[in-house]
């Protein structure tokens, strides 16, 4: 993959620049936000976008731009960590299942089927209701929610590659399962996992927005894009910018990751 | 901002807010209305357009389509627990008395009553010639049947705790009922607004039959509940004008505002202040206190809240005016104790500013209590009530200034009921306690022995006042006892009493006659259209 290839793919280019932009915002917010994201000022409730408040203020007089910035930390944190949980556990399960096969495969895959039978968000709602709302539990719930899709991708990869001659040769030379899985097969299925990761990322961010929208995700007053969208709803007519801006930001993030994922997939497909 | 200020007099109170009926959820009792003595709801002058120039012509008939945010829970008045359901079905059923506009007892099925010297025997005389919607005459036998069901005298579980104190019911003739109580209970009279149902009729849940001004027509789940005028209503002075009332189930508040604007519905009984702003001119908007106490309950049994100084410090740290401005757009009445001014006769004035916001004083008290660096506090809020969640956010911000580090924890309503209300497993919470018209029910929550005393407040002087109030028949003396009890709650800082959020009703411009009651009651018999 070189720079030329990268710039030729439009989705890849647009997707990665959108994400880079949001990433930049997130990095800046670690050190600086124009106002304290939770600072209330009842004198300037629901003021429209202006120079001093780029995105206007919310119903508590908090600066929406600062809250969006701070909220991007939550979005990235949740997206990244839940995908990491899903990816690592999912690949582990998929590897065991695909590499060893047999009854173990049957049992594991039926369990995954059971997980898949629930709509992901429902599963997350259930987990959060049991363990209580909050950032950590939201991450764990979203992570568990993304295990089945990763494990399926990993399983099919392992099943396919374990029949290849180079793998058989490695086994014949005395390589243990761990070595075969880690050195010989995993690098070969990495590309499809990367694509899935990128797509999953946006799924997790959307799911977090959904959970927070239901009051189950990040707890107030800390900003989360989903909860901001929820809080903006009653003011949809009288302060339309609040709901619009929040919605657009969520859309940009999700669109960015989806384009990135599509672009990466095209790239790898062409290569193979 | 100018428009906003102009409309500040208009109200806020979403239907979801109105649905915080604590007792309703705890028991089977339907009567979330009970008649106390005087309470006054004021409709704000600038928005109340009911009285207009005398040239206005009343139009006969018509249909009122009302947006309801929740589905009825049970059509049987004795089995329903939801206030919304009760306020719809109240038009179908009449009781011995009805809740009056000034929270007096208005005789309905009863024409008069007498209480014996010892306060144990109540004799009610019924009006003659009252017919149920099925054509049957209403006699003392129906009252006996109804009350036997409620009190458990029919050998089954009592359906309402308010009636379980009845020892016997006698019906000397067709139009008199004599009720004997086990012990003196000053709150009993007010309980008699409960529906009287026809004898031996067991299909109330499918096809309710009462003696009220409107007849039940049909209920389509998820769609609508329809009532029609009772032509044979016994009270000619209170006879209904509107032909038909259709309650449309519309859970989305924004959708109902749009529906009112487009003319698909005629009335929204609980509209938010944002909704009122959105409506603009040309609508009848009525707003007033709804007899709710929104408070920040403090668990008086956990550290450090068991220290009265800490509770007082929290009270000093909180600025109620700021909460009312931010969360309720200014449409709320500041409270100082667990009583809304809507309960005029029992309301102890002058407590609202007992703890005037003073952060330095709060810090000083915390220091005296041994918390010079503040402490951590969890505020548990029911996640479905945005109003309370918003209040919690403002309070957390205010407490921070006094050094108290408050964290908000949202939980689901059913978990809230289980953890907070039933088991008092919490530190602090924000909730609204609704419309009880007898002061005993309002203040009795703080009695040490009260099962659902989730404040874990316990004070011997308070218990004494309440137990005296329970049996005091003299109204003035009784009111005085409850006033003292309120002052005690404030002094002890049992909780942070925040506000009574206004209830706001928006209607089509020519729909008139809506009256505010201290309880959630929509009396369609009083309403009419005027010619435009």
Short mmCIF file of N, CA and C in Angstrom, two decimals, chain A residues 40 45 59-60 62 133 215 219-221 231 233-235 237-238, chain B residues 254 274 277-278 325-326 329 386 389-390 393-394 397 408-410:
data_model
loop_
_atom_site.label_atom_id
_atom_site.label_comp_id
_atom_site.label_asym_id
_atom_site.label_seq_id
_atom_site.Cartn_x
_atom_site.Cartn_y
_atom_site.Cartn_z
N UNK A 40 -22.22 25.65 34.04
CA UNK A 40 -23.54 26.19 33.72
C UNK A 40 -23.53 27.71 33.82
N UNK A 45 -29.01 30.81 28.51
CA UNK A 45 -29.57 29.53 28.12
C UNK A 45 -30.01 29.55 26.66
N UNK A 59 -29.61 24.06 27.21
CA UNK A 59 -30.64 24.54 28.13
C UNK A 59 -30.11 24.87 29.52
N UNK A 60 -28.87 24.51 29.83
CA UNK A 60 -28.28 24.91 31.10
C UNK A 60 -27.30 26.08 30.90
N UNK A 62 -24.67 25.80 28.98
CA UNK A 62 -23.33 25.24 28.78
C UNK A 62 -22.96 25.39 27.30
N UNK A 133 -25.61 1.41 34.91
CA UNK A 133 -25.10 2.28 33.86
C UNK A 133 -23.75 2.88 34.22
N UNK A 215 -30.45 6.94 28.49
CA UNK A 215 -30.07 7.22 29.87
C UNK A 215 -29.25 6.11 30.50
N UNK A 219 -23.05 8.95 32.33
CA UNK A 219 -23.96 9.64 33.24
C UNK A 219 -23.78 11.15 33.22
N UNK A 220 -24.89 11.90 33.33
CA UNK A 220 -24.79 13.35 33.37
C UNK A 220 -24.03 13.77 34.63
N UNK A 221 -23.42 14.92 34.65
CA UNK A 221 -23.43 15.95 33.60
C UNK A 221 -22.37 15.74 32.51
N UNK A 231 -31.00 15.25 25.09
CA UNK A 231 -31.33 16.47 25.82
C UNK A 231 -31.80 17.58 24.89
N UNK A 233 -33.62 17.25 22.27
CA UNK A 233 -34.91 16.95 21.62
C UNK A 233 -36.06 17.88 21.98
N UNK A 234 -36.27 18.18 23.29
CA UNK A 234 -37.41 19.06 23.60
C UNK A 234 -37.27 20.46 22.99
N UNK A 235 -36.06 20.84 22.60
CA UNK A 235 -35.84 22.20 22.10
C UNK A 235 -35.68 22.22 20.58
N UNK A 237 -37.64 22.65 18.12
CA UNK A 237 -38.25 23.72 17.34
C UNK A 237 -37.69 25.08 17.74
N UNK A 238 -37.52 25.29 19.06
CA UNK A 238 -37.11 26.60 19.52
C UNK A 238 -35.60 26.82 19.47
N UNK B 254 -43.64 16.04 21.35
CA UNK B 254 -43.50 16.92 20.18
C UNK B 254 -44.60 16.67 19.18
N UNK B 274 -41.63 24.59 26.44
CA UNK B 274 -41.14 24.67 25.06
C UNK B 274 -42.29 24.49 24.08
N UNK B 277 -44.25 27.69 23.83
CA UNK B 277 -43.54 28.65 23.00
C UNK B 277 -43.77 28.35 21.52
N UNK B 278 -43.76 27.06 21.24
CA UNK B 278 -43.89 26.61 19.86
C UNK B 278 -45.29 26.89 19.31
N UNK B 325 -35.74 28.49 37.39
CA UNK B 325 -35.48 29.19 36.12
C UNK B 325 -34.96 28.24 35.05
N UNK B 326 -33.99 27.43 35.43
CA UNK B 326 -33.32 26.61 34.43
C UNK B 326 -34.15 25.41 34.00
N UNK B 329 -38.28 26.71 33.37
CA UNK B 329 -38.50 27.98 32.68
C UNK B 329 -39.22 28.98 33.57
N UNK B 386 -36.81 13.32 32.69
CA UNK B 386 -35.80 14.29 32.29
C UNK B 386 -35.80 15.48 33.24
N UNK B 389 -33.80 14.59 36.16
CA UNK B 389 -32.40 14.44 35.77
C UNK B 389 -31.77 15.82 35.58
N UNK B 390 -32.51 16.71 34.94
CA UNK B 390 -32.02 18.08 34.74
C UNK B 390 -31.80 18.78 36.09
N UNK B 393 -28.68 17.72 37.63
CA UNK B 393 -27.48 18.33 37.04
C UNK B 393 -27.23 19.71 37.62
N UNK B 394 -28.31 20.50 37.78
CA UNK B 394 -28.15 21.83 38.35
C UNK B 394 -27.69 21.73 39.80
N UNK B 397 -24.08 20.86 40.20
CA UNK B 397 -23.26 22.04 39.91
C UNK B 397 -23.22 22.98 41.12
N UNK B 408 -24.08 11.84 39.66
CA UNK B 408 -25.44 11.47 39.30
C UNK B 408 -25.48 10.03 38.82
N UNK B 409 -26.44 9.29 39.32
CA UNK B 409 -26.60 7.91 38.86
C UNK B 409 -28.04 7.74 38.40
N UNK B 410 -28.20 7.53 37.10
CA UNK B 410 -29.55 7.36 36.57
C UNK B 410 -29.94 5.89 36.68
#
